[in-house]
PDB file of C-alpha atoms in Angstrom:
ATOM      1  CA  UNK A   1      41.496 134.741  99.775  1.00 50.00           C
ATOM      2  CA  UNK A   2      43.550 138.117  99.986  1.00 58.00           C
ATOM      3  CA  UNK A   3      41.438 140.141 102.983  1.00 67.00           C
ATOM      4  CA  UNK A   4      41.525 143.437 101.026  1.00 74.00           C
ATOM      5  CA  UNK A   5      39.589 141.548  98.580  1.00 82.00           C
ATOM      6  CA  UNK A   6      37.006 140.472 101.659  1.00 83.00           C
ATOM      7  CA  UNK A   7      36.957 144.272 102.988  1.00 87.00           C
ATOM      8  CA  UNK A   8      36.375 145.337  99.054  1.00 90.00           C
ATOM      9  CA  UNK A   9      33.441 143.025  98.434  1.00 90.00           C
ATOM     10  CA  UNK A  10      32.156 143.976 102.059  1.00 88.00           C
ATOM     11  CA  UNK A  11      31.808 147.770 100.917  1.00 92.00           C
ATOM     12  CA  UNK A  12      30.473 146.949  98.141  1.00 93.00           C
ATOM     13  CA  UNK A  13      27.611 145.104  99.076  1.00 92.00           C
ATOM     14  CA  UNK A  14      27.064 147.368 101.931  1.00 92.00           C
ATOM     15  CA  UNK A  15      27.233 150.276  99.848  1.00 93.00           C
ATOM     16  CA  UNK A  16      24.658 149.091  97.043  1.00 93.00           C
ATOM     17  CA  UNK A  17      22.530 148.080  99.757  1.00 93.00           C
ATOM     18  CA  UNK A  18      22.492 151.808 101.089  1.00 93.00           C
ATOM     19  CA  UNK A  19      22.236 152.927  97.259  1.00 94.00           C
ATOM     20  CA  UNK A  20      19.419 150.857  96.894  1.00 93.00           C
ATOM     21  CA  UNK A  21      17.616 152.104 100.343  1.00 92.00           C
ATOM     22  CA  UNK A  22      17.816 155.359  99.093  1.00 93.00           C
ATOM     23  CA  UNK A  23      16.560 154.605  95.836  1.00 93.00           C
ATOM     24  CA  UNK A  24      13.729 153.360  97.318  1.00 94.00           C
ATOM     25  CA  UNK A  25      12.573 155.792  99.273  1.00 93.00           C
ATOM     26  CA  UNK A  26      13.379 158.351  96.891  1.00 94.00           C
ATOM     27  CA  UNK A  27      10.866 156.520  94.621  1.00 94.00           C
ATOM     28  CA  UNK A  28       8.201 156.278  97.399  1.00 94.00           C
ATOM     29  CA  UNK A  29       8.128 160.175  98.171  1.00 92.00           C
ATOM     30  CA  UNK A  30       7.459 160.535  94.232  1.00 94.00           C
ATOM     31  CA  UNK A  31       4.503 157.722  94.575  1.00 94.00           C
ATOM     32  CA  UNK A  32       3.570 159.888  97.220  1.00 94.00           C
ATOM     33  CA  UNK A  33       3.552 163.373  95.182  1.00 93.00           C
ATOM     34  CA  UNK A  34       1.726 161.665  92.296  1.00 95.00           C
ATOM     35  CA  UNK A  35      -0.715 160.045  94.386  1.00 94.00           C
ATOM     36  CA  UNK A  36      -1.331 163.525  96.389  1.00 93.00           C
ATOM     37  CA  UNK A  37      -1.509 165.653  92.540  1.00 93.00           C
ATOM     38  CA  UNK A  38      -4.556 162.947  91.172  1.00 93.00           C
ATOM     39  CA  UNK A  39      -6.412 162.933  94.709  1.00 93.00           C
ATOM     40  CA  UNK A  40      -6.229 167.100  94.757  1.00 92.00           C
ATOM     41  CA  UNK A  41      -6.916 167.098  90.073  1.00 90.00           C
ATOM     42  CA  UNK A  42      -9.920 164.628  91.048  1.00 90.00           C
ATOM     43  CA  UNK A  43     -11.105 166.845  94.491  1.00 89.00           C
ATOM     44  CA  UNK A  44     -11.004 170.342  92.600  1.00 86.00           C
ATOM     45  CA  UNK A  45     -12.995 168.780  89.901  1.00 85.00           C
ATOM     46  CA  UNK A  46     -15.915 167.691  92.377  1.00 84.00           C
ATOM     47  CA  UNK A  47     -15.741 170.340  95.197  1.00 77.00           C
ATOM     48  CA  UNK A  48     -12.901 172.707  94.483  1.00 68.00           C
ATOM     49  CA  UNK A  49     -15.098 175.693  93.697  1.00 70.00           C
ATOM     50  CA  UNK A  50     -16.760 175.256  97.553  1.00 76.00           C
ATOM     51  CA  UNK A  51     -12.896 175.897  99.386  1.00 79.00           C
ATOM     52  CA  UNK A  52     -12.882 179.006  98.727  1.00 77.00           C
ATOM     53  CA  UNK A  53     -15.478 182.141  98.601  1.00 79.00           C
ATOM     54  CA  UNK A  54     -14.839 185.552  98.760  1.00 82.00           C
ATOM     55  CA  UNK A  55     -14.760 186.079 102.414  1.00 82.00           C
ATOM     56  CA  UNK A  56     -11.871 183.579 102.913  1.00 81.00           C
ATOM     57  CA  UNK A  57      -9.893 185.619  99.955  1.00 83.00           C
ATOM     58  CA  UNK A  58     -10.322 188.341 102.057  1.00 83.00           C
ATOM     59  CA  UNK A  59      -9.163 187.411 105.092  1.00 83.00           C
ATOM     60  CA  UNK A  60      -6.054 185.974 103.252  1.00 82.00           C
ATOM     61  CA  UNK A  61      -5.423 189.317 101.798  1.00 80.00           C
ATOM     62  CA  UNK A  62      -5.409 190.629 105.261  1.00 81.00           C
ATOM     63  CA  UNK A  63      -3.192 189.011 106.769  1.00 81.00           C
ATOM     64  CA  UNK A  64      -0.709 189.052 104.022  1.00 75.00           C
ATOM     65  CA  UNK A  65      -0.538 192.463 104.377  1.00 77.00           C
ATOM     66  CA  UNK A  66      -0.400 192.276 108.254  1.00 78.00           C
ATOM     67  CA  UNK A  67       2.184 189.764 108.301  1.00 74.00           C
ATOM     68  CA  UNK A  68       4.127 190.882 104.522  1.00 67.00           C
ATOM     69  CA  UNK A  69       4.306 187.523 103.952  1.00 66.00           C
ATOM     70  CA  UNK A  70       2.512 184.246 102.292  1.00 68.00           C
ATOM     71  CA  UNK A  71      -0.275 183.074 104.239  1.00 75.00           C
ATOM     72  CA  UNK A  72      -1.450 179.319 104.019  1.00 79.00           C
ATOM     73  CA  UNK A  73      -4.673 178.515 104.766  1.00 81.00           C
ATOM     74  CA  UNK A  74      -5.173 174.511 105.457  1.00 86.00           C
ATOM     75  CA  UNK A  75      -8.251 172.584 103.975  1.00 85.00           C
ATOM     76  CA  UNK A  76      -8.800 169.144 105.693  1.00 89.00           C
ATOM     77  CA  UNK A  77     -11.511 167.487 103.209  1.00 87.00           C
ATOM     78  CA  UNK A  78     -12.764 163.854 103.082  1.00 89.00           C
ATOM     79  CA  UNK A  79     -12.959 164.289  99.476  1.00 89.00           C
ATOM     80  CA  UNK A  80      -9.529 164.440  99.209  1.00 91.00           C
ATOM     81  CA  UNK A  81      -8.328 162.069 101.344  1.00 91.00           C
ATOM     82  CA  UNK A  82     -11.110 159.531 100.323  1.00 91.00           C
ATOM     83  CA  UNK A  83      -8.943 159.874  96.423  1.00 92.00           C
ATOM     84  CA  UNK A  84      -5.954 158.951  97.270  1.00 93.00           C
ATOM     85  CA  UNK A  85      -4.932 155.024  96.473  1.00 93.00           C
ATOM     86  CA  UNK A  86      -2.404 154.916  99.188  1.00 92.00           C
ATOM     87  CA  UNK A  87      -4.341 154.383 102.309  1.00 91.00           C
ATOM     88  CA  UNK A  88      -1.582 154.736 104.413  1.00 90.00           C
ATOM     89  CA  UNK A  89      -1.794 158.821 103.953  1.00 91.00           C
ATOM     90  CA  UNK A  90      -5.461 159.158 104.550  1.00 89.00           C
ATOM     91  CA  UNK A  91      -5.522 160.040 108.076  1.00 89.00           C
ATOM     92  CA  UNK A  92      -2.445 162.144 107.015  1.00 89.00           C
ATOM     93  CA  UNK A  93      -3.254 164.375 103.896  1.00 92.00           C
ATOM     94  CA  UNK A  94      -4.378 167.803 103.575  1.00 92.00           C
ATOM     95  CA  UNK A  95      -4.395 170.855 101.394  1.00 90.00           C
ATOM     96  CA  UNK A  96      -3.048 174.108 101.864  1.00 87.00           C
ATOM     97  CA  UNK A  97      -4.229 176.965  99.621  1.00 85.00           C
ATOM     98  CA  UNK A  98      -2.670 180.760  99.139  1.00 84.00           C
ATOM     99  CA  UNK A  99      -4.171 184.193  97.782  1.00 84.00           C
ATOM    100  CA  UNK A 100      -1.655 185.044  94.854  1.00 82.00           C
ATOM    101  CA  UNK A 101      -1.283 187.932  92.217  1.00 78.00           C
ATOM    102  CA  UNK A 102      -2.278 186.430  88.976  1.00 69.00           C
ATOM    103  CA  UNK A 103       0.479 185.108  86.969  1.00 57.00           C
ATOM    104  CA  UNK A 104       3.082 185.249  90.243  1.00 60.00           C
ATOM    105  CA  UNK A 105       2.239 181.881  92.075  1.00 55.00           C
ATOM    106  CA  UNK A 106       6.301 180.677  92.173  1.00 56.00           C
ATOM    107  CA  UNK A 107       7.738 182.022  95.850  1.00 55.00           C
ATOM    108  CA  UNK A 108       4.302 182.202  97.327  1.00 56.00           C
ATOM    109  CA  UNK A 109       4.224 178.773  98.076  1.00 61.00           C
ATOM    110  CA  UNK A 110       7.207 177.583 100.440  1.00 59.00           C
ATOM    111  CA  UNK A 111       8.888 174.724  99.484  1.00 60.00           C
ATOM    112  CA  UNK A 112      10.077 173.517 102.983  1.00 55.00           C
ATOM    113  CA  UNK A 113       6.756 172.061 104.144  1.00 64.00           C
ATOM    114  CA  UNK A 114       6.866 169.226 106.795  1.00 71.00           C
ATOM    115  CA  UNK A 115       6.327 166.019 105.070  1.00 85.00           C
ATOM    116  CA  UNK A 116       5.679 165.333 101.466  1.00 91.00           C
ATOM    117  CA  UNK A 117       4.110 167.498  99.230  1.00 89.00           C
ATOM    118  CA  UNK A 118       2.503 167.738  95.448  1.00 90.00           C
ATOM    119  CA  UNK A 119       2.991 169.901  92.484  1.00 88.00           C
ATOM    120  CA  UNK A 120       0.958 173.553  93.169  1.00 85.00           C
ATOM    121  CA  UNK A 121      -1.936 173.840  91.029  1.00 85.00           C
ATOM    122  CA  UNK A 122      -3.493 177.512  90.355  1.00 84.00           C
ATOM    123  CA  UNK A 123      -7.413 177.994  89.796  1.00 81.00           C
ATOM    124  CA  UNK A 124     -10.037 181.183  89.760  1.00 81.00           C
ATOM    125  CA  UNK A 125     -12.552 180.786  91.119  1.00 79.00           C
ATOM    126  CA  UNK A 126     -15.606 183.366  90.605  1.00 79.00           C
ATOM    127  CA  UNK A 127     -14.653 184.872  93.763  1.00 79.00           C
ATOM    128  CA  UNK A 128     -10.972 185.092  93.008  1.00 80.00           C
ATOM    129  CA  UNK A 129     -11.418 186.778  89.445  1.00 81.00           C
ATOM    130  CA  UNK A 130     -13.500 189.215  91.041  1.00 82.00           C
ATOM    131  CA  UNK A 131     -10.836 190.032  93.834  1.00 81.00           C
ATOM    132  CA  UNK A 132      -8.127 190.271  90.650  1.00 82.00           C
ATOM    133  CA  UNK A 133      -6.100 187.453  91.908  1.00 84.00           C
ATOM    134  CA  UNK A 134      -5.176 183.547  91.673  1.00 85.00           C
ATOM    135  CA  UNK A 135      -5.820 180.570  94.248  1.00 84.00           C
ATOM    136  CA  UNK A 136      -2.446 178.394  94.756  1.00 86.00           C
ATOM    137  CA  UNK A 137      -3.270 174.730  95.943  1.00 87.00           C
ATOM    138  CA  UNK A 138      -1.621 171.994  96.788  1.00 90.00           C
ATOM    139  CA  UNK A 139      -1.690 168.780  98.191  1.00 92.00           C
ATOM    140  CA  UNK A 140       0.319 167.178 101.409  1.00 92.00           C
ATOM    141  CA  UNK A 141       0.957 164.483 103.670  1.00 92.00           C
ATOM    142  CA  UNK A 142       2.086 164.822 106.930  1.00 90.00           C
ATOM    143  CA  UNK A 143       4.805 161.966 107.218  1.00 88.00           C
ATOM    144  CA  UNK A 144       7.743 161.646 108.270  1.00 88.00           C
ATOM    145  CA  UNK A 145      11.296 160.066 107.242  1.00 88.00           C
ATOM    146  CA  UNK A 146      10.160 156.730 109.229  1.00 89.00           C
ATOM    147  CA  UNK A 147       6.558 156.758 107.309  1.00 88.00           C
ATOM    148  CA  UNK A 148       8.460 157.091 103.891  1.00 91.00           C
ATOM    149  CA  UNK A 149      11.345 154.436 104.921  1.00 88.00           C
ATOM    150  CA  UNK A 150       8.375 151.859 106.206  1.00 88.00           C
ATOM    151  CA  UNK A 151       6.215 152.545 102.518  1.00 90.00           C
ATOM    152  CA  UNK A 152       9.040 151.767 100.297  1.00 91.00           C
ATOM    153  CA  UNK A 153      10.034 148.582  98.663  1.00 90.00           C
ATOM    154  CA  UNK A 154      13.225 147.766 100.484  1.00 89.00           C
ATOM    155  CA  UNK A 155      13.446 143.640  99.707  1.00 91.00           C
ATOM    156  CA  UNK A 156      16.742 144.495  97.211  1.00 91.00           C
ATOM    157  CA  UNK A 157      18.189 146.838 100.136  1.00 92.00           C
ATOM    158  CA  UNK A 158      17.604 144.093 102.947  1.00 92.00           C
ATOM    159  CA  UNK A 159      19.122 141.249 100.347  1.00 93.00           C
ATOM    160  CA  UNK A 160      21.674 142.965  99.630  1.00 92.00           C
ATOM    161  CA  UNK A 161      22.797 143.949 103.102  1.00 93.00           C
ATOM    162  CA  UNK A 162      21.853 140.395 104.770  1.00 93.00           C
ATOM    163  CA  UNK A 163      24.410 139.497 101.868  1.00 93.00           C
ATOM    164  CA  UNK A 164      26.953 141.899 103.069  1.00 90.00           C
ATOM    165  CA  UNK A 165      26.209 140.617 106.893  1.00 92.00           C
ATOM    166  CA  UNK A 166      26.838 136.671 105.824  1.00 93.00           C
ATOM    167  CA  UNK A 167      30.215 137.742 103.490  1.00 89.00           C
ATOM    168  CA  UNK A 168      31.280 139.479 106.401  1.00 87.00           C
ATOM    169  CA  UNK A 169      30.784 136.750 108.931  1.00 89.00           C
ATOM    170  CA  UNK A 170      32.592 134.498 106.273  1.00 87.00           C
ATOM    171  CA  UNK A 171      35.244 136.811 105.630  1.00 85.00           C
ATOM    172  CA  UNK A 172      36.164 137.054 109.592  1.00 84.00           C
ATOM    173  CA  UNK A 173      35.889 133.284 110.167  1.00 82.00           C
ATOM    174  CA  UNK A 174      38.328 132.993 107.304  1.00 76.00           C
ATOM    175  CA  UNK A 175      40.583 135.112 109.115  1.00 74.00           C
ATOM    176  CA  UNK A 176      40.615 133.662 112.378  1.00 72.00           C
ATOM    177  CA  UNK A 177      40.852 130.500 110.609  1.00 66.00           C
ATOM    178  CA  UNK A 178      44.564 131.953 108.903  1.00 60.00           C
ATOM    179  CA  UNK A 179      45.438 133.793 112.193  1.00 55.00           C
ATOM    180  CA  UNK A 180      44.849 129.977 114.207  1.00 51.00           C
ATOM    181  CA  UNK A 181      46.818 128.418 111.112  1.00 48.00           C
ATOM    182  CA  UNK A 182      49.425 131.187 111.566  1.00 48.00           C
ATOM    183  CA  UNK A 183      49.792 130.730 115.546  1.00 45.00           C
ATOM    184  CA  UNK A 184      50.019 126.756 114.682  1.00 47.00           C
ATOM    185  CA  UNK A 185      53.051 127.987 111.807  1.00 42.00           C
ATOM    186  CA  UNK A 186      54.808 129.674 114.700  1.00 43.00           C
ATOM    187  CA  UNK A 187      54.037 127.401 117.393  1.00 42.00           C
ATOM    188  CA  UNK A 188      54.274 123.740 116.270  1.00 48.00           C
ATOM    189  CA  UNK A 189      55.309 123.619 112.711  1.00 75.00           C
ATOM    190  CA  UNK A 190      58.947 125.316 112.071  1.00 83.00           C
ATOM    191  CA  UNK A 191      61.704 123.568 112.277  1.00 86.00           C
ATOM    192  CA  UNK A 192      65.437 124.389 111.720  1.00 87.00           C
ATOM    193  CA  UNK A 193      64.561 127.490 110.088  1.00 89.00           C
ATOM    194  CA  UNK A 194      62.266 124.916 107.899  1.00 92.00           C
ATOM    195  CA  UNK A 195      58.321 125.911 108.286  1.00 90.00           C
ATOM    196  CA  UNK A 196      54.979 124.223 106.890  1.00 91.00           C
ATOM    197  CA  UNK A 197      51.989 126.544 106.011  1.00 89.00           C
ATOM    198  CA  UNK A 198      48.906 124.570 106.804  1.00 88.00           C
ATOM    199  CA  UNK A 199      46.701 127.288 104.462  1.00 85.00           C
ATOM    200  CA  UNK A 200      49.447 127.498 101.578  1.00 87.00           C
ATOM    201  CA  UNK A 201      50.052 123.397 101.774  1.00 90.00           C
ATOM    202  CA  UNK A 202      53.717 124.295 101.304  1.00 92.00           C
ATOM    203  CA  UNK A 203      57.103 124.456 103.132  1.00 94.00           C
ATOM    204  CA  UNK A 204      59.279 127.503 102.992  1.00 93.00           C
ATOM    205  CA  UNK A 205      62.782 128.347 104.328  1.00 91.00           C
ATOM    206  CA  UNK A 206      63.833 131.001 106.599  1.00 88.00           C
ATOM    207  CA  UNK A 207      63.770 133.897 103.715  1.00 89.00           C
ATOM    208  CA  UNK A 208      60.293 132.931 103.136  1.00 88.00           C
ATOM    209  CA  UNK A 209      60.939 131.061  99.689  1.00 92.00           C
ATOM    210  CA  UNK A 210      59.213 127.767  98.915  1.00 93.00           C
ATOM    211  CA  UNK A 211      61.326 124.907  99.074  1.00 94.00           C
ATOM    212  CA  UNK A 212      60.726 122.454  96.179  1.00 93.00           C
ATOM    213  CA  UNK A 213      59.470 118.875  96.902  1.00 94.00           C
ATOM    214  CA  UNK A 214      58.647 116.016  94.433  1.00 94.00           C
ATOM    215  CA  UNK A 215      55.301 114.494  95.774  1.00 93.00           C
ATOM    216  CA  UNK A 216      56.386 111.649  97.484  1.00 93.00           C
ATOM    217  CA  UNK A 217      59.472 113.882  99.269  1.00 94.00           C
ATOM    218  CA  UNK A 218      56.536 116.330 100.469  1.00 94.00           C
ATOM    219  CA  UNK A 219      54.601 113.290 101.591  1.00 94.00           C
ATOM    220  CA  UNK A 220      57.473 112.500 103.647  1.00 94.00           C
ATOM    221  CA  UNK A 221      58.329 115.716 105.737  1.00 93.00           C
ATOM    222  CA  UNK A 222      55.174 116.046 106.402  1.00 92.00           C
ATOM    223  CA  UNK A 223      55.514 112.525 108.076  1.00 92.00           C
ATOM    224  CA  UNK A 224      58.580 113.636 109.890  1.00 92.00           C
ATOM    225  CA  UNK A 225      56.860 116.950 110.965  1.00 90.00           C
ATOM    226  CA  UNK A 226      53.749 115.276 112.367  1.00 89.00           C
ATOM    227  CA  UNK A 227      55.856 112.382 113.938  1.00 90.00           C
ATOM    228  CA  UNK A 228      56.573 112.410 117.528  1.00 89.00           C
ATOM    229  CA  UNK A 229      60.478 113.536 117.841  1.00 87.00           C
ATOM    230  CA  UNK A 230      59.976 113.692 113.901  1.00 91.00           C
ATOM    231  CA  UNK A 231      61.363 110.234 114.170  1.00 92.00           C
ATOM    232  CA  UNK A 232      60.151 107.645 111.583  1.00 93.00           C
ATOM    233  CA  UNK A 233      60.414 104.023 111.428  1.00 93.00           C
ATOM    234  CA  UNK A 234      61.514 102.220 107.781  1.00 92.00           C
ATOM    235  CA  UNK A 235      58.971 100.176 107.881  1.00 91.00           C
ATOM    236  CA  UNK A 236      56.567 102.614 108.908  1.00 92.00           C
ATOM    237  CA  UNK A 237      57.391 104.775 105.800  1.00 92.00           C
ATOM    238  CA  UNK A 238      57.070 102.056 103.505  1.00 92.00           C
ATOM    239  CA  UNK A 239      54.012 101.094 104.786  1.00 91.00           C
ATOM    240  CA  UNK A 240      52.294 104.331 104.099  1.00 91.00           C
ATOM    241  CA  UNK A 241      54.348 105.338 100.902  1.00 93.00           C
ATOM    242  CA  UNK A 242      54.274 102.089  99.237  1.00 92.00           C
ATOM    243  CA  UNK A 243      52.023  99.933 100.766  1.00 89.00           C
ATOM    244  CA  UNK A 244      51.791  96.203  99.446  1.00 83.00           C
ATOM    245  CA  UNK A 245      55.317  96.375  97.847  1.00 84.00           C
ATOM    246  CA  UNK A 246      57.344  93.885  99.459  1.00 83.00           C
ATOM    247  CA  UNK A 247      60.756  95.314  99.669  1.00 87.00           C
ATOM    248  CA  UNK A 248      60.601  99.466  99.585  1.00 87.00           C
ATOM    249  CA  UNK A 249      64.332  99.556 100.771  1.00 88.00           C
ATOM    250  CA  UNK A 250      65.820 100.159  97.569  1.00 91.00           C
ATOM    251  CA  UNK A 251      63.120 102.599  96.528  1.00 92.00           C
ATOM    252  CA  UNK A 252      63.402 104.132 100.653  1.00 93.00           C
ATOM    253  CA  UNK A 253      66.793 105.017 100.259  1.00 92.00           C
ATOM    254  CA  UNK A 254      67.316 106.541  97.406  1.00 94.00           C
ATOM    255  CA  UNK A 255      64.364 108.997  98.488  1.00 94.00           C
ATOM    256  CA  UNK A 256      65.432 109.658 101.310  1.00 93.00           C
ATOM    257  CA  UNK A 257      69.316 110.626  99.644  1.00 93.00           C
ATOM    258  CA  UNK A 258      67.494 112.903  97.243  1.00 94.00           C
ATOM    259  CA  UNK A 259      65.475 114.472  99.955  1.00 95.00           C
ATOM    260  CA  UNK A 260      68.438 114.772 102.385  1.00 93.00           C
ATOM    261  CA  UNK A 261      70.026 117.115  99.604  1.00 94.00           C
ATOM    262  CA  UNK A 262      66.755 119.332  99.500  1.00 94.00           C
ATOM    263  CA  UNK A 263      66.257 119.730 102.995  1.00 93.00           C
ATOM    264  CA  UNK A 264      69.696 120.939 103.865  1.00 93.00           C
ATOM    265  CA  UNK A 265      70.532 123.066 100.912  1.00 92.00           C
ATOM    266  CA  UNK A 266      66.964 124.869 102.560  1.00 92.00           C
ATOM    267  CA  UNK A 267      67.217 124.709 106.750  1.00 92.00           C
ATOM    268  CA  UNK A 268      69.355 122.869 109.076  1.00 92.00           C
ATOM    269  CA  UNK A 269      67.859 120.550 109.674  1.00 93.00           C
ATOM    270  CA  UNK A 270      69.424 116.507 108.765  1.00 92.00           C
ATOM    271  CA  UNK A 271      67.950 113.370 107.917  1.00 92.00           C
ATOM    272  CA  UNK A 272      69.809 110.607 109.677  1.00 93.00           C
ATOM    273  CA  UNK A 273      69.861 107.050 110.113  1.00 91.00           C
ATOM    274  CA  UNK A 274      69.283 105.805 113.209  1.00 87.00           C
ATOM    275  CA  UNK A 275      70.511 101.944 114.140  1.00 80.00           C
ATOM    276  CA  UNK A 276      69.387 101.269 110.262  1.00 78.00           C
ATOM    277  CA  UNK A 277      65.955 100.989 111.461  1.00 89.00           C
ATOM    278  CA  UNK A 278      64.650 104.641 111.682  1.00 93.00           C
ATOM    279  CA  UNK A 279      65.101 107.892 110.068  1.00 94.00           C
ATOM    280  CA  UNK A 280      65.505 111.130 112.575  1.00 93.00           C
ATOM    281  CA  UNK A 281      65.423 114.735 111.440  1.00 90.00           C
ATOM    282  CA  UNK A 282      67.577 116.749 113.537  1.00 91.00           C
ATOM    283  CA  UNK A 283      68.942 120.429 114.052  1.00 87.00           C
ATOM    284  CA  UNK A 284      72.576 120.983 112.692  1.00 75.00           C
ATOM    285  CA  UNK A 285      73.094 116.952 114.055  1.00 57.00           C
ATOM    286  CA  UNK A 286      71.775 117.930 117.593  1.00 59.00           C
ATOM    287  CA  UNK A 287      69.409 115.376 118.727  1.00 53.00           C
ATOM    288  CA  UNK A 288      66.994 116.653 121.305  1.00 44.00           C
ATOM    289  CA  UNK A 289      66.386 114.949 124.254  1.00 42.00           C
ATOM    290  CA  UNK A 290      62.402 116.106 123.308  1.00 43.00           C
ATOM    291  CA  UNK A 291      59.822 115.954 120.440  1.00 46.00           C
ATOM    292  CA  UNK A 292      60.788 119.469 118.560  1.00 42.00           C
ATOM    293  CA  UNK A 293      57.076 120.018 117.386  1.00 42.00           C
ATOM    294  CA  UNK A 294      55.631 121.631 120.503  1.00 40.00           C
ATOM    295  CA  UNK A 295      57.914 124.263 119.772  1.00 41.00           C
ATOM    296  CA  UNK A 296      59.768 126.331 117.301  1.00 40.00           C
ATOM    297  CA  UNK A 297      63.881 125.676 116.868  1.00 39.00           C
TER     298      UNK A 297
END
């Protein structure tokens, strides 16, 4: 497994995970609008000519002109709170309310109010028809980026990045695995410019091209590789090769002529006889005085 591939699979996850976070809080603040437009619809229908009376406007008009601004005026009402479905904003909600020209409610009502807020809703009252102007409303909760995050649905965003967590573990463990097989490549298993890849199951030469081997000649340097001094009896190779045939020495030498041809047309490495009992692979027809395989020639 190619580790751009990991890292790309990794980012992926991660990222929908993040996509689907911030879908779903996205979708909770609009739960949270809705639910705050039907409490305040259902609270102006019972009590929502009581809010305001004609002193209130008045003071409201005031201070506007003191301050040449909007004023708010908050309404705390158990009416309201007592609609909404989502308990969680109960102890939260409240209503603000602003005098307004008739007909010009847009840009009296800020937009950057702490929390979550509903759609503005504009109603006369008797007092404010008398007064010649409107009543802006609208409904909020006080909560905050945590209180959204904890309300929304966030299963597909934790699956997806406990996903991402385990394909990352994998991935690394996968790559410490090839780094170990790597140090084992360079440590213990090149030979004569000659080198077996534990993770590729395959020899290669010193230019990194793989060197050909029928089946039963790979079977057999990997014997001499994993033999101590990469020294091999006859008997011992017959035995594993072609066990139960009674005579393999026919069938012995001629693969070990056919792999002598492979092996030094690819390294330097030799396969020779040794006292016509043993087979010995050796460096350009050095012996060593040493087992090779602890370390690289």
């Amino acid at each position: 497994m190619k580790s751009y591939f990991s890292i790309i699979v990794f980012i992926v996850l991660a990222a929908s995970s993040v996509v689907a976070g911030t879908g779903s809080y996205i979708d909770t603040q609009r739960r949270i609008a809705s639910d705050l437009n039907r409490a305040l619809v259902r609270a102006l229908a019972e009590k929502g000519q009581d809010w305001v009376n004609a002193d209130t406007i008045r003071v409201c008009k005031q201070l506007q002109t003191q301050s040449s601004g909007v004023v708010m005026m908050v309404i705390r009402d158990d009416c309201f709170a007592e609609s909404l479905l989502m308990p969680e904003l109960r102890g939260r909600s409240y209503v603000t309310f602003a005098v307004v020209p008739n007909g010009r409610a847009q840009g009296f009502m800020p937009e950057n109010v702490a929390g979550v807020s509903g759609d503005t809703v504009i109603m006369k009252p008797e007092a404010a028809r008398k007064a010649g102007v409107s009543i802006a409303l609208r409904g909020n909760a006080d909560c905050s980026f945590a209180t959204v995050f904890g309300l929304s649905d966030l299963r597909l965003s934790v699956a997806l990045m406990v996903a991402a967590v385990l394909w990352g573990v994998f991935s690394l463990s996968q790559m410490r695995r090839r780094v170990v097989a790597g140090m084992s490549v360079a440590g213990c298993n090149q030979l004569g410019g000659l080198r077996f890849d534990p993770s590729l199951n395959a020899f290669y030469n010193s230019v990194d091209e793989e060197v050909r081997f029928t089946p039963m000649q790979f079977q057999l340097m990997r014997m001499f590789f994993n033999a101590e001094g990469h020294k091999l009896s006859k008997s011992k190779i017959c035995e594993s090769l072609w066990p139960g045939k009674d005579d393999a020495s026919e069938t012995l030498y001629t693969l070990v002529r056919r792999l002598k041809r492979v092996v030094e047309q690819n390294s330097s490495l030799k396969i020779e006889a040794e006292r016509g009992r043993a087979y010995k692979l050796t460096v350009n027809g050095r012996r060593p005085d040493k087992p090779l395989s602890g370390k690289c020639q």
